[in-house]
Amino acid sequence: FISAVCNFMSHEKCLKNVKIPCSCIAPSLVRVPVAHCFGPPGHYKRKFCTVCRKSLDSPAFRCEVCELHVHADCILFACSDCRQCHQDGHQDQDTYHHHWREGNLSSSARCEVCKKTCGSSEVLSGMRCEWCGILAHAACYIIVTPECTFGRLRNMILPPSCVQLFSRNFSKLHCFRVSENLQTETDEDDDVDGLTLGSAKDIQISTDSSKQTLKIFDGNDAVKRNQFRLISVPRIAKNEDVVEAALRAYYINDDHQDYELQTFTQQALLSDDVINRNDAAEDSNLSSVFRESVPEAWIIRAKPKEEEVIRIYPAWLKVGMAYVSLRVNKDSTTQTVIKEVLPLLGRQTECLQNFKLVEVLMGSKQVQRMVLDNQELILNRLKDIRKTSIRQMNQTRFYIVENSKSVVRVHLFVGGLPPQLSPDEYTNILKDELAIKTNVVSVSHVYQAQGAVVLEISCFSEAERIYMLVKDTTINDKPLNAAVIPEVLASKIPQNCCPLLVFVNPKSGGLKGRDLLYSFRKLLNPHQVFELTNGGPLPGFHTFSKVPSFRVLVCGGDGTVGWVLGALEEIRHKLVCSEPSVAILPLGTGNDLGRVLRWGAGYSGEDPYSILVSVDEADDVLMDRWTILLDAEESAEGGENGLAEPEPPKIVQMNNYCGLGIDAELSLDFHHAREEEPGKFNSRFHNKGVYVKVGLQKISHTRNLHKDIKLQVDQHEVELPSIEGLIFINIPSWGSGADLWGSDNDNRFEKPRIDDGLLEVVGVTGVVHMGQVQGGFRSGIRIAQGSYFRVTLLKPIPVQVDGEPWIQAPGQIIISAAGPKVHMLKKSKQKQKK
């Protein structure tokens, strides 16, 4: 058997055991309506549409927060049943139930109940909880206990009950800070226009000459947008057969006798007054749909009713029932409905004025709420909704809600402002540039060093206006950036919970960062995953500023790790958890720090779930950080990088190593090549190839570096051998894993460690020597070991710190230990616990 509406297939003997609801009744089963967060369309292999259950062979959409996949023309019929990742001011619940999603499991997935295979790559089958990851058959999942404990990752997940976000006017992409410009691999001509694209799939059905394809609109809204469904029916068909086919096309399971078809021509379609001219009943014409002249399009209309039964949902009133059914007639108003419903909910003693009736449209992209006027006639309202769209009627609910003075608080992070200003100066800038209304907008936090503020806004429309305006505003030729920030209710976080704050650089590692963003949003609460291209690490640290204990995972290269550690150092005094431990998922080219902490040479597609488990089991270690003071006596001509501006002294932070001479010169050439053609530098292999190429160009290059610089270690002058490059190393890995110091014992020096408060100083004689070190045939020339260094430059020399190169003008460079040691996470050698 196959369902005529949603294409569900079943054996005859299995029919009595079918537990999966059809797409036409799925909206009525949603517990709490939550809209989906659809990114741009893409190609998803071996995935199936949740609505029509067919394979996704054309550009399709996926939700960035849950596992929903859907065709472009099915998107309007998807339920608003996304994961509930935060409280939005309406709910007050701490117990979480499993959030089941059907299908798109791997063929090796096993049921938690019967231990048999429950996944398939051929059809949509099997169920998965999108919080704890538990898998089960459709027939087995109903006997699983409803409470969800968040599974193996429970200690890392930020519980949804601890996150508050007032998100009414914002799209879900803005709420979860999902970049709208991160296109997946789609061709340029893959534009999707509403329902018309996918409907073209069904045209092929009508190649049979005995059948005809018809355009069906479901109301005024569909006509305005020219969004229609195509149905194929026999050329000689009764009216009721066509009505039934039309209802199925719109996933509506109502009795076809309650509906009728109206016809209009293509010319009428273009007219604004099309509906008014076709409102007259056409019963006399509709004995058979097809007559001499076949109309080009049809519109489904609901026949008027004298009375109806509607469901009233008790919203977040704790009454122990899902909904109550109520019969309404032509005299029923909002007030009479509230009066009749309250006794059914056991609230008969309460005043009617304390309650309101809210109409909720559960669209797949947005859940819209509208408070009904007390005198509004309910039957007229139903008639208006059906006139607009029969489909929308199927997705509309009525909630009875208690009147409460809900305080709106939208937190908006605004970065890119001039640094080191006072709160009043920032307020004045925002007044001038964004025309903020100070009666509803206040500056709640100021980050002067970073030039950023957090605004608290008590009006949805003002918050949305400011957010959209910030995107197009520049101050001192620097664009502003904005992010909607959730409020974390630290007092509600369970005691043993240590949430993971995830930073991902989507530009690192051959663009693997984009896939990781998607995976981590699925596995954790998306509110704890931050994209570094939108405002850097500061929005994430601000969000977690009141969390008593948390860890950090940085997905990116060594430069990205340094960026996050630098931001952490600057904001540490404003964090309740001032020393969070930092883990690394290496996405860069060298990944030296990732290698030292056992996270590997680079991410190559490992399962993100197992990465999170490794982070949970990782060991806490300390690491030294170093401050480098650059005090130029004169500005470098043609300074290549912001660090060489003629405004001495400059201070930079170092985690891995600092190089002077040939090492920095190669980095600088690579840096220039990447700036000229950034699109080519998206693979680790290509990046290393460019390094080799610039190295070969310098192979005959001679530079007497030891004559151009002087070195002082711990107040003692050190004589330099004949070298071309001088390198200060903090970790035992340099240039993609090479051991520059070497493993030989040497009585002059202590064995290097990353937390010993000492730096090692090593020399290299040229490109050939560097190549030999990279190949493991030689080590560098050991020069010194100490905790305080002064380098005097006698002429401009290339310098690089953790892969960031520039030309440094003559002057002094002072390297000393920076503040407290930083807590890092080192991957455990032990086998993962099951």
PDB file of N, CA, C and O in Angstrom, residues 61-89:
ATOM      1  N   PHE A  61      16.354  22.033   0.653  1.00  0.00           N
ATOM      2  CA  PHE A  61      16.694  22.802   1.851  1.00  0.00           C
ATOM      3  C   PHE A  61      16.903  21.860   3.028  1.00  0.00           C
ATOM      4  O   PHE A  61      16.293  20.798   3.102  1.00  0.00           O
ATOM      5  N   ARG A  62      17.765  22.285   3.946  1.00  0.00           N
ATOM      6  CA  ARG A  62      17.901  21.556   5.208  1.00  0.00           C
ATOM      7  C   ARG A  62      17.879  22.572   6.337  1.00  0.00           C
ATOM      8  O   ARG A  62      18.298  23.720   6.175  1.00  0.00           O
ATOM      9  N   CYS A  63      17.380  22.132   7.469  1.00  0.00           N
ATOM     10  CA  CYS A  63      17.357  23.005   8.653  1.00  0.00           C
ATOM     11  C   CYS A  63      18.751  22.992   9.277  1.00  0.00           C
ATOM     12  O   CYS A  63      19.372  21.933   9.393  1.00  0.00           O
ATOM     13  N   GLU A  64      19.252  24.159   9.663  1.00  0.00           N
ATOM     14  CA  GLU A  64      20.590  24.266  10.248  1.00  0.00           C
ATOM     15  C   GLU A  64      20.617  23.838  11.716  1.00  0.00           C
ATOM     16  O   GLU A  64      21.674  23.763  12.316  1.00  0.00           O
ATOM     17  N   VAL A  65      19.432  23.586  12.292  1.00  0.00           N
ATOM     18  CA  VAL A  65      19.360  23.281  13.726  1.00  0.00           C
ATOM     19  C   VAL A  65      18.940  21.837  13.974  1.00  0.00           C
ATOM     20  O   VAL A  65      19.349  21.215  14.945  1.00  0.00           O
ATOM     21  N   CYS A  66      18.084  21.291  13.107  1.00  0.00           N
ATOM     22  CA  CYS A  66      17.649  19.895  13.274  1.00  0.00           C
ATOM     23  C   CYS A  66      17.896  19.138  11.973  1.00  0.00           C
ATOM     24  O   CYS A  66      18.422  19.680  11.014  1.00  0.00           O
ATOM     25  N   GLU A  67      17.498  17.873  11.925  1.00  0.00           N
ATOM     26  CA  GLU A  67      17.822  17.013  10.777  1.00  0.00           C
ATOM     27  C   GLU A  67      16.774  17.049   9.677  1.00  0.00           C
ATOM     28  O   GLU A  67      16.674  16.125   8.890  1.00  0.00           O
ATOM     29  N   LEU A  68      15.965  18.088   9.618  1.00  0.00           N
ATOM     30  CA  LEU A  68      14.912  18.152   8.608  1.00  0.00           C
ATOM     31  C   LEU A  68      15.514  18.464   7.238  1.00  0.00           C
ATOM     32  O   LEU A  68      16.255  19.423   7.081  1.00  0.00           O
ATOM     33  N   HIS A  69      15.164  17.628   6.235  1.00  0.00           N
ATOM     34  CA  HIS A  69      15.507  17.895   4.844  1.00  0.00           C
ATOM     35  C   HIS A  69      14.207  17.952   4.061  1.00  0.00           C
ATOM     36  O   HIS A  69      13.296  17.157   4.306  1.00  0.00           O
ATOM     37  N   VAL A  70      14.123  18.869   3.096  1.00  0.00           N
ATOM     38  CA  VAL A  70      12.836  19.050   2.426  1.00  0.00           C
ATOM     39  C   VAL A  70      13.048  19.624   1.029  1.00  0.00           C
ATOM     40  O   VAL A  70      13.969  20.410   0.800  1.00  0.00           O
ATOM     41  N   HIS A  71      12.203  19.170   0.066  1.00  0.00           N
ATOM     42  CA  HIS A  71      12.255  19.734  -1.288  1.00  0.00           C
ATOM     43  C   HIS A  71      11.864  21.208  -1.267  1.00  0.00           C
ATOM     44  O   HIS A  71      11.135  21.653  -0.375  1.00  0.00           O
ATOM     45  N   ALA A  72      12.288  21.928  -2.301  1.00  0.00           N
ATOM     46  CA  ALA A  72      11.939  23.350  -2.394  1.00  0.00           C
ATOM     47  C   ALA A  72      10.429  23.543  -2.442  1.00  0.00           C
ATOM     48  O   ALA A  72       9.887  24.474  -1.840  1.00  0.00           O
ATOM     49  N   ASP A  73       9.700  22.651  -3.155  1.00  0.00           N
ATOM     50  CA  ASP A  73       8.255  22.846  -3.266  1.00  0.00           C
ATOM     51  C   ASP A  73       7.490  22.204  -2.114  1.00  0.00           C
ATOM     52  O   ASP A  73       6.271  22.329  -2.032  1.00  0.00           O
ATOM     53  N   CYS A  74       8.210  21.522  -1.203  1.00  0.00           N
ATOM     54  CA  CYS A  74       7.543  20.935  -0.023  1.00  0.00           C
ATOM     55  C   CYS A  74       7.756  21.797   1.220  1.00  0.00           C
ATOM     56  O   CYS A  74       7.170  21.522   2.266  1.00  0.00           O
ATOM     57  N   ILE A  75       8.594  22.823   1.102  1.00  0.00           N
ATOM     58  CA  ILE A  75       9.022  23.564   2.304  1.00  0.00           C
ATOM     59  C   ILE A  75       7.848  24.211   3.037  1.00  0.00           C
ATOM     60  O   ILE A  75       7.828  24.275   4.262  1.00  0.00           O
ATOM     61  N   LEU A  76       6.818  24.644   2.280  1.00  0.00           N
ATOM     62  CA  LEU A  76       5.673  25.299   2.918  1.00  0.00           C
ATOM     63  C   LEU A  76       4.817  24.318   3.714  1.00  0.00           C
ATOM     64  O   LEU A  76       4.024  24.721   4.556  1.00  0.00           O
ATOM     65  N   PHE A  77       4.982  23.015   3.429  1.00  0.00           N
ATOM     66  CA  PHE A  77       4.144  22.006   4.100  1.00  0.00           C
ATOM     67  C   PHE A  77       4.874  21.357   5.276  1.00  0.00           C
ATOM     68  O   PHE A  77       4.313  20.498   5.944  1.00  0.00           O
ATOM     69  N   ALA A  78       6.134  21.746   5.485  1.00  0.00           N
ATOM     70  CA  ALA A  78       6.877  21.177   6.616  1.00  0.00           C
ATOM     71  C   ALA A  78       6.295  21.729   7.917  1.00  0.00           C
ATOM     72  O   ALA A  78       5.886  22.883   7.996  1.00  0.00           O
ATOM     73  N   CYS A  79       6.258  20.886   8.940  1.00  0.00           N
ATOM     74  CA  CYS A  79       5.753  21.312  10.261  1.00  0.00           C
ATOM     75  C   CYS A  79       6.749  22.243  10.933  1.00  0.00           C
ATOM     76  O   CYS A  79       7.947  22.111  10.734  1.00  0.00           O
ATOM     77  N   SER A  80       6.237  23.120  11.777  1.00  0.00           N
ATOM     78  CA  SER A  80       7.139  23.933  12.606  1.00  0.00           C
ATOM     79  C   SER A  80       7.459  23.116  13.863  1.00  0.00           C
ATOM     80  O   SER A  80       7.008  23.418  14.961  1.00  0.00           O
ATOM     81  N   ASP A  81       8.261  22.064  13.644  1.00  0.00           N
ATOM     82  CA  ASP A  81       8.576  21.136  14.751  1.00  0.00           C
ATOM     83  C   ASP A  81      10.080  21.030  14.951  1.00  0.00           C
ATOM     84  O   ASP A  81      10.622  19.955  15.154  1.00  0.00           O
ATOM     85  N   CYS A  82      10.750  22.181  14.871  1.00  0.00           N
ATOM     86  CA  CYS A  82      12.202  22.197  15.060  1.00  0.00           C
ATOM     87  C   CYS A  82      12.526  21.994  16.544  1.00  0.00           C
ATOM     88  O   CYS A  82      11.648  22.084  17.404  1.00  0.00           O
ATOM     89  N   ARG A  83      13.808  21.743  16.821  1.00  0.00           N
ATOM     90  CA  ARG A  83      14.248  21.637  18.220  1.00  0.00           C
ATOM     91  C   ARG A  83      14.022  22.962  18.945  1.00  0.00           C
ATOM     92  O   ARG A  83      14.287  24.017  18.405  1.00  0.00           O
ATOM     93  N   GLN A  84      13.564  22.870  20.165  1.00  0.00           N
ATOM     94  CA  GLN A  84      13.373  24.068  20.975  1.00  0.00           C
ATOM     95  C   GLN A  84      14.660  24.309  21.755  1.00  0.00           C
ATOM     96  O   GLN A  84      14.952  23.613  22.721  1.00  0.00           O
ATOM     97  N   CYS A  85      15.456  25.289  21.297  1.00  0.00           N
ATOM     98  CA  CYS A  85      16.802  25.474  21.842  1.00  0.00           C
ATOM     99  C   CYS A  85      16.879  26.568  22.893  1.00  0.00           C
ATOM    100  O   CYS A  85      17.942  26.795  23.481  1.00  0.00           O
ATOM    101  N   HIS A  86      15.786  27.297  23.102  1.00  0.00           N
ATOM    102  CA  HIS A  86      15.787  28.354  24.117  1.00  0.00           C
ATOM    103  C   HIS A  86      14.358  28.630  24.571  1.00  0.00           C
ATOM    104  O   HIS A  86      13.397  28.217  23.933  1.00  0.00           O
ATOM    105  N   GLN A  87      14.229  29.322  25.690  1.00  0.00           N
ATOM    106  CA  GLN A  87      12.933  29.821  26.144  1.00  0.00           C
ATOM    107  C   GLN A  87      12.741  31.181  25.486  1.00  0.00           C
ATOM    108  O   GLN A  87      13.691  31.956  25.416  1.00  0.00           O
ATOM    109  N   ASP A  88      11.530  31.462  25.031  1.00  0.00           N
ATOM    110  CA  ASP A  88      11.338  32.774  24.397  1.00  0.00           C
ATOM    111  C   ASP A  88      10.392  33.662  25.201  1.00  0.00           C
ATOM    112  O   ASP A  88       9.694  34.506  24.658  1.00  0.00           O
ATOM    113  N   GLY A  89      10.350  33.437  26.522  1.00  0.00           N
ATOM    114  CA  GLY A  89       9.525  34.287  27.374  1.00  0.00           C
ATOM    115  C   GLY A  89       8.144  33.726  27.621  1.00  0.00           C
ATOM    116  O   GLY A  89       7.413  34.204  28.464  1.00  0.00           O
TER     117      GLY A  89
END
